[in-house]
Amino acid sequence: MFNGATDTQQTNYDSYENFEEAPQTNGPSDAFSAITQQDQIRAEPEKIRIWREEQQDRLEQKDKEEEQKKIDMRESAKKELDDWYKHNAEQLEKTKENNRASEAAFVKERDETQPGGEWEKICRLCEFNPKNSKNMKDVSRFRSILLQLKQTPLVR
C-alpha cells in the first residue's frame, strides 16, 4: 500500500473491541484502603488517641448509669403507683363504712317515734343560720315559727 506496507503486515495496536476500561471508584481503591487507614492512625497524635479512648469509656459509663437510673425510676414509679392504689382502696373502704354507718343512724332516727318529738326532728333537718343572699327569699319568719313549735309543740 503506501510506504511499502503490505496487507499481510501486522499492526502493533489492539482494536477497540479488545479495549477494557478500568472500573472507577470515588474513594480509595481496595488495594490502597489499608494504607490510607494506617496513615490516618499514624497522623493522629498520641494524646488525641488517649483522649478519644477515655471519652469513649466515659460515654459508655454514662450510658450504663442512665440505664440504671431508668430502671430505678421505673421501679420507684411502680411502687408509688401501687401504694397510691392501695391508699385509694383503703380510703374508699373507709368512706363506704362511714356512709353505711351514717345511713343506718339516719334510718334509725327517722323511724324512731316519740310523742311530741316531731318538731324536734324537723328542726334538726333545718338549717337555722341566716344567710344573707339577695337571690334567696326571706325565710326568717319560717325559721322563727319552727323554733317556736319546737319549744312549745301544738297540743292535739
CSV table of C-alpha atoms in Angstrom, one decimal:
chain,number,residue,atom,x,y,z
A,1,MET,CA,0.0,0.0,0.0
A,2,PHE,CA,1.9,3.1,0.9
A,3,ASN,CA,5.4,3.4,2.2
A,4,GLY,CA,6.0,-0.2,1.4
A,5,ALA,CA,3.4,-1.6,3.8
A,6,THR,CA,1.7,-4.7,2.7
A,7,ASP,CA,-1.7,-6.2,3.5
A,8,THR,CA,-0.2,-9.0,5.4
A,9,GLN,CA,1.8,-6.8,7.8
A,10,GLN,CA,0.6,-7.0,11.4
A,11,THR,CA,-0.3,-3.9,13.4
A,12,ASN,CA,1.1,-3.2,16.8
A,13,TYR,CA,-2.1,-1.9,18.3
A,14,ASP,CA,-5.3,-3.6,19.6
A,15,SER,CA,-8.6,-2.8,18.2
A,16,TYR,CA,-11.2,-1.1,20.2
A,17,GLU,CA,-13.0,-4.4,20.6
A,18,ASN,CA,-10.4,-5.7,23.0
A,19,PHE,CA,-10.1,-2.5,25.0
A,20,GLU,CA,-11.3,-2.9,28.6
A,21,GLU,CA,-11.9,0.2,30.7
A,22,ALA,CA,-10.7,0.2,34.3
A,23,PRO,CA,-13.5,0.5,36.9
A,24,GLN,CA,-13.8,3.9,38.5
A,25,THR,CA,-14.2,4.5,42.3
A,26,ASN,CA,-14.9,7.6,44.3
A,27,GLY,CA,-12.8,6.7,47.3
A,28,PRO,CA,-9.5,4.8,47.7
A,29,SER,CA,-9.5,1.5,45.9
A,30,ASP,CA,-9.5,-1.7,48.0
A,31,ALA,CA,-5.8,-2.3,47.3
A,32,PHE,CA,-4.8,1.0,49.0
A,33,SER,CA,-7.5,1.4,51.7
A,34,ALA,CA,-5.4,-0.3,54.4
A,35,ILE,CA,-2.6,2.0,53.7
A,36,THR,CA,-4.9,5.0,53.9
A,37,GLN,CA,-6.3,3.8,57.3
A,38,GLN,CA,-2.8,3.2,58.6
A,39,ASP,CA,-1.8,6.8,57.5
A,40,GLN,CA,-4.8,8.2,59.4
A,41,ILE,CA,-3.8,6.3,62.5
A,42,ARG,CA,-0.2,7.5,62.3
A,43,ALA,CA,-1.3,11.0,61.7
A,44,GLU,CA,-3.4,11.1,64.9
A,45,PRO,CA,-1.3,12.3,67.9
A,46,GLU,CA,-1.0,10.0,70.9
A,47,LYS,CA,-2.8,12.5,73.2
A,48,ILE,CA,-5.8,12.7,70.9
A,49,ARG,CA,-6.0,8.9,70.7
A,50,ILE,CA,-5.8,8.6,74.5
A,51,TRP,CA,-8.5,11.3,74.9
A,52,ARG,CA,-10.7,9.6,72.4
A,53,GLU,CA,-10.4,6.3,74.2
A,54,GLU,CA,-11.1,8.0,77.6
A,55,GLN,CA,-14.1,9.8,76.1
A,56,GLN,CA,-15.5,6.6,74.7
A,57,ASP,CA,-15.1,5.0,78.2
A,58,ARG,CA,-16.8,8.0,79.8
A,59,LEU,CA,-19.7,7.8,77.4
A,60,GLU,CA,-20.1,4.1,78.0
A,61,GLN,CA,-20.1,4.7,81.7
A,62,LYS,CA,-22.8,7.4,81.4
A,63,ASP,CA,-24.9,5.1,79.2
A,64,LYS,CA,-24.7,2.4,81.9
A,65,GLU,CA,-25.6,5.0,84.7
A,66,GLU,CA,-28.5,6.3,82.6
A,67,GLU,CA,-29.9,2.8,82.1
A,68,GLN,CA,-29.6,2.1,85.8
A,69,LYS,CA,-31.4,5.3,86.6
A,70,LYS,CA,-34.2,4.4,84.2
A,71,ILE,CA,-34.6,1.0,85.9
A,72,ASP,CA,-34.6,2.7,89.3
A,73,MET,CA,-37.2,5.3,88.3
A,74,ARG,CA,-39.5,2.6,86.8
A,75,GLU,CA,-39.3,0.6,90.0
A,76,SER,CA,-39.9,3.7,92.1
A,77,ALA,CA,-42.9,4.7,89.9
A,78,LYS,CA,-44.4,1.3,90.1
A,79,LYS,CA,-44.0,1.2,93.9
A,80,GLU,CA,-45.6,4.6,94.2
A,81,LEU,CA,-48.4,3.7,91.9
A,82,ASP,CA,-49.1,0.5,93.9
A,83,ASP,CA,-49.0,2.5,97.1
A,84,TRP,CA,-51.5,5.0,95.7
A,85,TYR,CA,-53.9,2.3,94.5
A,86,LYS,CA,-53.6,0.7,98.0
A,87,HIS,CA,-54.2,4.0,99.8
A,88,ASN,CA,-57.1,4.8,97.4
A,89,ALA,CA,-58.8,1.5,98.1
A,90,GLU,CA,-58.4,2.0,101.8
A,91,GLN,CA,-59.9,5.5,101.6
A,92,LEU,CA,-62.8,4.1,99.5
A,93,GLU,CA,-63.5,1.4,102.1
A,94,LYS,CA,-63.4,3.9,105.0
A,95,THR,CA,-65.8,6.2,103.1
A,96,LYS,CA,-68.2,3.3,102.4
A,97,GLU,CA,-68.1,2.3,106.1
A,98,ASN,CA,-68.8,5.8,107.2
A,99,ASN,CA,-71.7,6.2,104.7
A,100,ARG,CA,-73.2,2.9,105.8
A,101,ALA,CA,-73.0,3.9,109.5
A,102,SER,CA,-74.4,7.4,108.9
A,103,GLU,CA,-77.2,5.9,106.8
A,104,ALA,CA,-78.0,3.4,109.5
A,105,ALA,CA,-78.1,6.1,112.1
A,106,PHE,CA,-80.3,8.3,109.9
A,107,VAL,CA,-82.8,5.4,109.2
A,108,LYS,CA,-82.9,4.6,112.9
A,109,GLU,CA,-83.6,8.2,113.9
A,110,ARG,CA,-86.1,8.6,111.1
A,111,ASP,CA,-88.1,5.5,112.1
A,112,GLU,CA,-88.0,6.2,115.8
A,113,THR,CA,-91.1,7.9,117.0
A,114,GLN,CA,-91.6,9.7,120.2
A,115,PRO,CA,-94.7,11.6,121.1
A,116,GLY,CA,-94.0,15.4,120.8
A,117,GLY,CA,-90.6,14.9,119.1
A,118,GLU,CA,-91.8,15.6,115.6
A,119,TRP,CA,-90.9,19.3,115.6
A,120,GLU,CA,-87.5,18.5,117.1
A,121,LYS,CA,-86.8,16.1,114.2
A,122,ILE,CA,-87.9,18.8,111.8
A,123,CYS,CA,-85.7,21.4,113.4
A,124,ARG,CA,-82.7,19.0,113.2
A,125,LEU,CA,-83.2,18.8,109.4
A,126,CYS,CA,-83.4,22.6,109.0
A,127,GLU,CA,-80.5,25.0,109.0
A,128,PHE,CA,-81.1,28.0,111.2
A,129,ASN,CA,-78.0,30.0,110.4
A,130,PRO,CA,-79.2,33.1,108.5
A,131,LYS,CA,-77.7,33.5,105.1
A,132,ASN,CA,-77.8,37.0,103.6
A,133,SER,CA,-78.3,36.5,99.9
A,134,LYS,CA,-80.1,38.8,97.6
A,135,ASN,CA,-81.2,35.9,95.3
A,136,MET,CA,-83.0,34.0,98.0
A,137,LYS,CA,-86.3,34.6,99.7
A,138,ASP,CA,-86.6,35.8,103.2
A,139,VAL,CA,-87.2,32.7,105.3
A,140,SER,CA,-86.5,34.2,108.7
A,141,ARG,CA,-90.2,34.2,109.8
A,142,PHE,CA,-90.4,30.5,108.9
A,143,ARG,CA,-87.4,29.8,111.0
A,144,SER,CA,-88.8,31.6,113.9
A,145,ILE,CA,-92.1,29.6,113.6
A,146,LEU,CA,-90.2,26.3,113.6
A,147,LEU,CA,-88.2,27.3,116.7
A,148,GLN,CA,-91.4,28.3,118.5
A,149,LEU,CA,-93.1,25.0,117.6
A,150,LYS,CA,-90.0,23.1,118.8
A,151,GLN,CA,-90.2,24.8,122.2
A,152,THR,CA,-93.9,24.7,122.6
A,153,PRO,CA,-95.5,22.0,120.3
A,154,LEU,CA,-99.1,22.1,119.3
A,155,VAL,CA,-101.5,20.1,121.5
A,156,ARG,CA,-103.9,17.8,119.8
